XYZ file of C-alpha atoms in Angstrom:
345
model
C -18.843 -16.320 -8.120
C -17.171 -15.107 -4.861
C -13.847 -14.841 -6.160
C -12.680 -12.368 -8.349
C -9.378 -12.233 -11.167
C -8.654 -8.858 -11.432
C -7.218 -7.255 -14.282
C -4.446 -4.426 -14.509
C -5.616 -1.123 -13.218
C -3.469 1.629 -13.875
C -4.340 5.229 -13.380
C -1.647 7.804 -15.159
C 0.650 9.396 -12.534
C 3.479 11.641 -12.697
C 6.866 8.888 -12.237
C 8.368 6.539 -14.457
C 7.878 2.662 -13.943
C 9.957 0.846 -15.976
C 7.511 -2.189 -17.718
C 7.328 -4.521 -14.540
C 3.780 -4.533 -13.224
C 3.406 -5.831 -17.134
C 6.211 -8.576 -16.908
C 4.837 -9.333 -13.877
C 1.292 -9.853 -14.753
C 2.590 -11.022 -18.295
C 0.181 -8.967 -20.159
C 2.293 -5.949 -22.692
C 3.560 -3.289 -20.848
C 2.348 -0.038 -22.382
C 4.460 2.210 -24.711
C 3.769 5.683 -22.217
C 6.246 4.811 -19.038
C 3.658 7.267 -16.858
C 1.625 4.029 -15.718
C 3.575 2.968 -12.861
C 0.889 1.680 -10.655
C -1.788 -0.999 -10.740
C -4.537 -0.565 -8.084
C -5.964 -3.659 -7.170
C -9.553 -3.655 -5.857
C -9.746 -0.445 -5.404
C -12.362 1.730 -3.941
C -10.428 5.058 -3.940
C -10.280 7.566 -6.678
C -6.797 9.407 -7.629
C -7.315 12.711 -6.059
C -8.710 15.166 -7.315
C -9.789 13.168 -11.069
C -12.054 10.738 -10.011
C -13.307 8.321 -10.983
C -9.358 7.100 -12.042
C -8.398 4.348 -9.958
C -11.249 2.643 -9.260
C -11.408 -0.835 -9.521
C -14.129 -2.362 -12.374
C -15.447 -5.626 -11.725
C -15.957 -8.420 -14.752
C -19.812 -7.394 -14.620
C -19.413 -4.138 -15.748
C -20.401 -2.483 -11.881
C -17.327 -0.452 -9.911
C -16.388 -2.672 -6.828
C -17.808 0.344 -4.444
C -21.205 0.167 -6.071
C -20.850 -3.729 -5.859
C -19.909 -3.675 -2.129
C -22.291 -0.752 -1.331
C -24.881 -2.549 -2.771
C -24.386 -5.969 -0.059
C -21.941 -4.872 2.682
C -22.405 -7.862 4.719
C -21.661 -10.538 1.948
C -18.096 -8.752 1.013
C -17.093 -7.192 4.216
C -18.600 -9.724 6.684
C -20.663 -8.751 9.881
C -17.690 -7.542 12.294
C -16.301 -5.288 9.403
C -19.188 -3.825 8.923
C -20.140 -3.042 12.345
C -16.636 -1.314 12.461
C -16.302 0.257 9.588
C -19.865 0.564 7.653
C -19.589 -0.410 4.202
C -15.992 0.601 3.323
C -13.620 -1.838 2.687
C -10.900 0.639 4.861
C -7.742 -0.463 2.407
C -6.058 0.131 -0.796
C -3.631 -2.153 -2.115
C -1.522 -1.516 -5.296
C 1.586 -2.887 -7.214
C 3.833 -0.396 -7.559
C 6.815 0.162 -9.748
C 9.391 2.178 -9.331
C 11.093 3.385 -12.850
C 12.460 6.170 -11.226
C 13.180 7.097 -7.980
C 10.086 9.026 -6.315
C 10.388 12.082 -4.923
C 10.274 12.610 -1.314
C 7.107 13.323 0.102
C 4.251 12.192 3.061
C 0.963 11.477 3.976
C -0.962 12.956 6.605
C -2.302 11.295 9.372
C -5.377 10.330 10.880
C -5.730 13.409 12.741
C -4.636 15.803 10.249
C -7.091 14.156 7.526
C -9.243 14.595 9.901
C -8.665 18.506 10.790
C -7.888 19.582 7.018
C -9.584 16.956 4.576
C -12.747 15.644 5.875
C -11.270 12.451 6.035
C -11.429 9.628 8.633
C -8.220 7.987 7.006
C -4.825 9.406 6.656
C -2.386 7.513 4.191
C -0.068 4.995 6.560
C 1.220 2.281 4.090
C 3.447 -0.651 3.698
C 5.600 -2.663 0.876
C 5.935 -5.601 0.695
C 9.087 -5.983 -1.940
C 8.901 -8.584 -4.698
C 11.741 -7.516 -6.800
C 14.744 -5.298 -6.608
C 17.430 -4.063 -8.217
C 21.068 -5.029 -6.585
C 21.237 -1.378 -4.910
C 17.916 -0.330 -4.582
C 17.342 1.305 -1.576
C 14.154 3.699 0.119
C 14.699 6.852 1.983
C 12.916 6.697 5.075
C 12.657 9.501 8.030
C 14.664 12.145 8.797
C 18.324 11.319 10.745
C 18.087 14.253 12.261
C 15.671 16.464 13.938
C 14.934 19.229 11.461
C 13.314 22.947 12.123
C 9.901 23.790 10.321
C 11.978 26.862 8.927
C 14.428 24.509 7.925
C 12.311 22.315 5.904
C 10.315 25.251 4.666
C 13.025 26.724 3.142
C 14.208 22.784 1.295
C 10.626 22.742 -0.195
C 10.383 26.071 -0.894
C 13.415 26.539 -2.626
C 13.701 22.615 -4.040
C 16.853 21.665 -1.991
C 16.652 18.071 -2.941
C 20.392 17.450 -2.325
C 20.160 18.929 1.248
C 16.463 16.515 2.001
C 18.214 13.836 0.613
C 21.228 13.799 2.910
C 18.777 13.927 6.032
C 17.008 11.189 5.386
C 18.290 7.765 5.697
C 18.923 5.573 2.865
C 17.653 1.685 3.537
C 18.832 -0.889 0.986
C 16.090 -3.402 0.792
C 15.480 -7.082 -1.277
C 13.058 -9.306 -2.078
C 11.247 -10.335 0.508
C 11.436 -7.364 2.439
C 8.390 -5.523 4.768
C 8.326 -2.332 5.730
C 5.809 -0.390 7.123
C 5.659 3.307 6.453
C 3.879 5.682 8.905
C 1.417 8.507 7.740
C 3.848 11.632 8.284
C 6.990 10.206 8.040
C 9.070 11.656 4.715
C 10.182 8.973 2.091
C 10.919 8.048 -1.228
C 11.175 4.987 -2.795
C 13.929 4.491 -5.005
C 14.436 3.250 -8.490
C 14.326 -0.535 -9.427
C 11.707 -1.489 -7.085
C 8.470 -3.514 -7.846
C 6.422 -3.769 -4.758
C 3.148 -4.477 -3.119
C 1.831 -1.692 -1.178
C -1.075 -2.023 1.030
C -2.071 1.529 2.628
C -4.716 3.258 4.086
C -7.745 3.947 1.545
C -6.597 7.691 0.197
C -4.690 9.524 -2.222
C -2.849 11.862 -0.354
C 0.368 13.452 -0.378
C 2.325 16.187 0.200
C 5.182 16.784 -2.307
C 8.037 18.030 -0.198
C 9.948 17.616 -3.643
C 8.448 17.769 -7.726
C 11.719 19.578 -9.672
C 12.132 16.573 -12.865
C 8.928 15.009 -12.085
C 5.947 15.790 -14.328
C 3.584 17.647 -11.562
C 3.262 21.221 -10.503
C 4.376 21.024 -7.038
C 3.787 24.574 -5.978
C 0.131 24.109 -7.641
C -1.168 20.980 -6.389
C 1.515 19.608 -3.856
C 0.160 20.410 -0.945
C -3.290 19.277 -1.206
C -4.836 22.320 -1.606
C -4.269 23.588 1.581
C -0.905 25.583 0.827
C 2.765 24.486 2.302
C 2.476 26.728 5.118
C -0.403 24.361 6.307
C 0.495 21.282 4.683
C 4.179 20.947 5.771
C 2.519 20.726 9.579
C 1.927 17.103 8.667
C 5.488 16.493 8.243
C 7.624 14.162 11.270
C 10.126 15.994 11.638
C 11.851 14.195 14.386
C 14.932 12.384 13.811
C 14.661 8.344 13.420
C 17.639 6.358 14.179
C 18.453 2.660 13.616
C 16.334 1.013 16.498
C 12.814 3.171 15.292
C 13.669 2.431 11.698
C 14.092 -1.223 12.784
C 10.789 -1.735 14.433
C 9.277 -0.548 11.393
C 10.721 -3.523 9.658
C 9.840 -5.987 12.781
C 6.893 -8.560 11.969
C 4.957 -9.904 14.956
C 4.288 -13.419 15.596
C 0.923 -14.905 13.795
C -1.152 -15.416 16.851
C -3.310 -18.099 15.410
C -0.398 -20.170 13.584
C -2.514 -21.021 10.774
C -1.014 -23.257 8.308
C 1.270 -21.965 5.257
C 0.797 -18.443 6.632
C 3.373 -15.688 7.946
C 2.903 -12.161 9.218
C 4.130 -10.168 7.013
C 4.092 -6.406 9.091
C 5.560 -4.888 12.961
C 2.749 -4.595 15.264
C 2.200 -1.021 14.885
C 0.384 -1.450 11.321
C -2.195 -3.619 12.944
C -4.789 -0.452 13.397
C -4.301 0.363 9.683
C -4.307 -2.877 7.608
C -2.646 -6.154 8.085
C -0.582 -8.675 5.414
C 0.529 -12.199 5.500
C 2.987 -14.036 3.247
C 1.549 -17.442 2.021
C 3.809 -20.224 1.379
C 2.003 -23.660 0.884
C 3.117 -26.183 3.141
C 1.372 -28.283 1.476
C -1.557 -25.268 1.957
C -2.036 -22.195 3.077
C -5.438 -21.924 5.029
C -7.298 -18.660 4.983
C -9.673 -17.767 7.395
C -13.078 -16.089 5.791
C -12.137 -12.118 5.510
C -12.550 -9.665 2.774
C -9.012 -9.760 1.290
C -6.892 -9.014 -2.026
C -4.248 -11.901 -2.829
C -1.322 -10.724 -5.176
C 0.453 -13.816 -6.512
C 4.227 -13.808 -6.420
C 5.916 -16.954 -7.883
C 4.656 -20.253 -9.382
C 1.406 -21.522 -10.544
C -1.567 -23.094 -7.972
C -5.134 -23.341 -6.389
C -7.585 -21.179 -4.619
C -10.314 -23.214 -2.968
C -12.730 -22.026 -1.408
C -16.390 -23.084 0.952
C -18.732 -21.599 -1.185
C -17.613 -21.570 -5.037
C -15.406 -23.438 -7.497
C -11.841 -23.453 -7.157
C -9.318 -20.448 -9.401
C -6.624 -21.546 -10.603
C -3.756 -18.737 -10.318
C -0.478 -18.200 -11.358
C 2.302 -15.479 -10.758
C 1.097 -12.066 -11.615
C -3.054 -12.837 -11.145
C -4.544 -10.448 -8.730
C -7.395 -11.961 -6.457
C -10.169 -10.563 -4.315
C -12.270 -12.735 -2.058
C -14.851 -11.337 -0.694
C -16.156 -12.508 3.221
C -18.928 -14.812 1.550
C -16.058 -17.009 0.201
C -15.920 -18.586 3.469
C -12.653 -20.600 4.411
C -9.730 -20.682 1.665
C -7.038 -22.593 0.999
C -4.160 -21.920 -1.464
C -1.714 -24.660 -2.751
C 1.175 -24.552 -5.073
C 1.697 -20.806 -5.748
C 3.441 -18.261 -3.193
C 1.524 -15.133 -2.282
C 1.070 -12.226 -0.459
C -2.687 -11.513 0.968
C -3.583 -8.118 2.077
C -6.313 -7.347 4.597
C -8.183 -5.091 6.326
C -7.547 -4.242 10.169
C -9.356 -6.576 12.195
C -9.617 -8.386 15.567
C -7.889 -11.855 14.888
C -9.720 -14.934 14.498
C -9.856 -17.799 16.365
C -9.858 -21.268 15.756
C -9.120 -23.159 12.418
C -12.121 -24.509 9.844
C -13.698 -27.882 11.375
């Protein structure tokens, strides 16, 4: 079967959701509010308590012992050549029950230098639901001195953090992309989709309220005199923030299908809204569809069609072949990869 339902999968963390990711997926939203995130076809462990947060499939085998096991039938040739046999994304449903506290990700580079990592952690949300006011903090709207934001962490300045960065209301709909070492926090009343680089790491530039040691194991191990160097600390006005919020065109116009993220995230990870019209075609790609609204049909070349409604959580693998989606809206999440020509004979 080449198409997968997923269900929930929701490592504890240390924030609040609020009983959404349960609405959402109608399934009963646990008692214990500390389950705020559902990671969907996931090969990445939280860090540091593996193995929570990776994905199990219906047969009983983790999805990275699946995949490792026959690369080229979920990844597809051209993945595989580029990235071996690691899938090279995360995507989870997030919900915010509480704001988050500000913090990063490292980049490339710095993963690289400090965690024996080839990925750092740039993401992107994709917003299904939000609150009248709800709002992310994004970047610094000023430049601001490493002693300066030494001294915020060290001595839990939130107010002061807070004030420099800049507050973004978002909606529905919205799609932001969020690069590896810029400071942010999303804010309360938020369910999301976030598609991100295939890690768990951050550096907590606050934790006072929040149900983690931050001077223990915010800074990834590596202390905040080392860890804050992956902060931007450069300031980020309107036009930057707006570019981060600017899709590019769909190059290959496929039908019922709209880029979802600004150019920038194309190295990283790519998403695309799906709207039937009367279908959305998908071309064959490893991928992980998160249904939004309404009830429909995934078809695909090489197994029987899924039915799927709001909430259902989908992973096709490359061996699906070509794919088409009617009735339901969705958002489809992707690895980065060269685009494809042409359209299905």
């Amino acid at each position: 079967m080449p198409s997968f339902l997923l269900p929930a999968n929701t490592p504890r963390s240390f924030y609040r959701g609020a009983g959404r990711i349960g609405r959402f997926r109608g399934i009963p939203s646990a008692d214990d509010l500390y389950y705020p995130e559902d990671w969907v076809a996931s090969t990445t462990s939280r860090h540091g308590a593996a193995p929570a947060g990776l994905t199990t499939l219906p047969d009983g085998r983790s999805l990275a012992e699946a995949i490792a096991g026959d690369p080229l039938w979920w990844l597809g040739e051209q993945h595989v050549a580029e990235h071996g046999a690691d899938p090279a994304i995360l995507v989870k449903l997030l919900d915010a029950g509480e704001r988050l506290p500000l913090h990063v990700h490292p980049d490339r580079r710095f993963a690289a230098d400090h965690l024996a990592s080839p990925y750092g952690k740039t993401e992107a949300w994709v917003i299904v639901s939000a609150e009248p006011e709800a709002a992310v903090h994004l970047g610094f709207t000023r430049d601001v001195e490493p002693g300066e934001l030494a001294r915020w962490v060290a001595d839990q300045r939130i107010d002061q953090m807070l004030d420099a960065t800049n507050r973004v209301p978002v909606r529905p709909g919205d799609a932001i992309v969020c690069p590896a070492g810029l400071p942010h926090a999303i804010g309360a009343g938020i369910l999301m989709v976030e598609v991100q680089e295939p890690t768990d790491f951050s550096v907590l530039l606050e934790w006072e309220g929040f149900a983690v040691d931050g001077p223990a194991v915010g800074h990834l191990g590596l202390g905040y005199d080392q860890a804050l160097g992956c902060v931007d600390r450069s300031g980020w006005g309107a036009e930057r923030l707006n570019e981060l919020r600017r899709a590019r065109p769909s190059a290959d116009a496929r039908p019922g299908v709209r880029r979802l993220f600004a150019e920038f995230a194309d190295e990283f990870f790519a998403a695309e809204r799906l709207r039937p019209d009367p279908v959305s075609v998908l071309e064959p790609a490893y991928s992980i569809i998160a249904v939004t609204d309404g009830a429909g049909l995934v078809t695909s070349e090489h197994a029987p069609p899924v039915p799927v409604k709001a909430g259902d959580t989908l992973l096709l693998p490359y061996a699906a072949g070509w794919c088409t989606l009617r009735g339901a809206a969705a958002v489809r999440c992707k690895p980065a990869q060269k685009s494809t020509e042409g359209l299905p004979d």
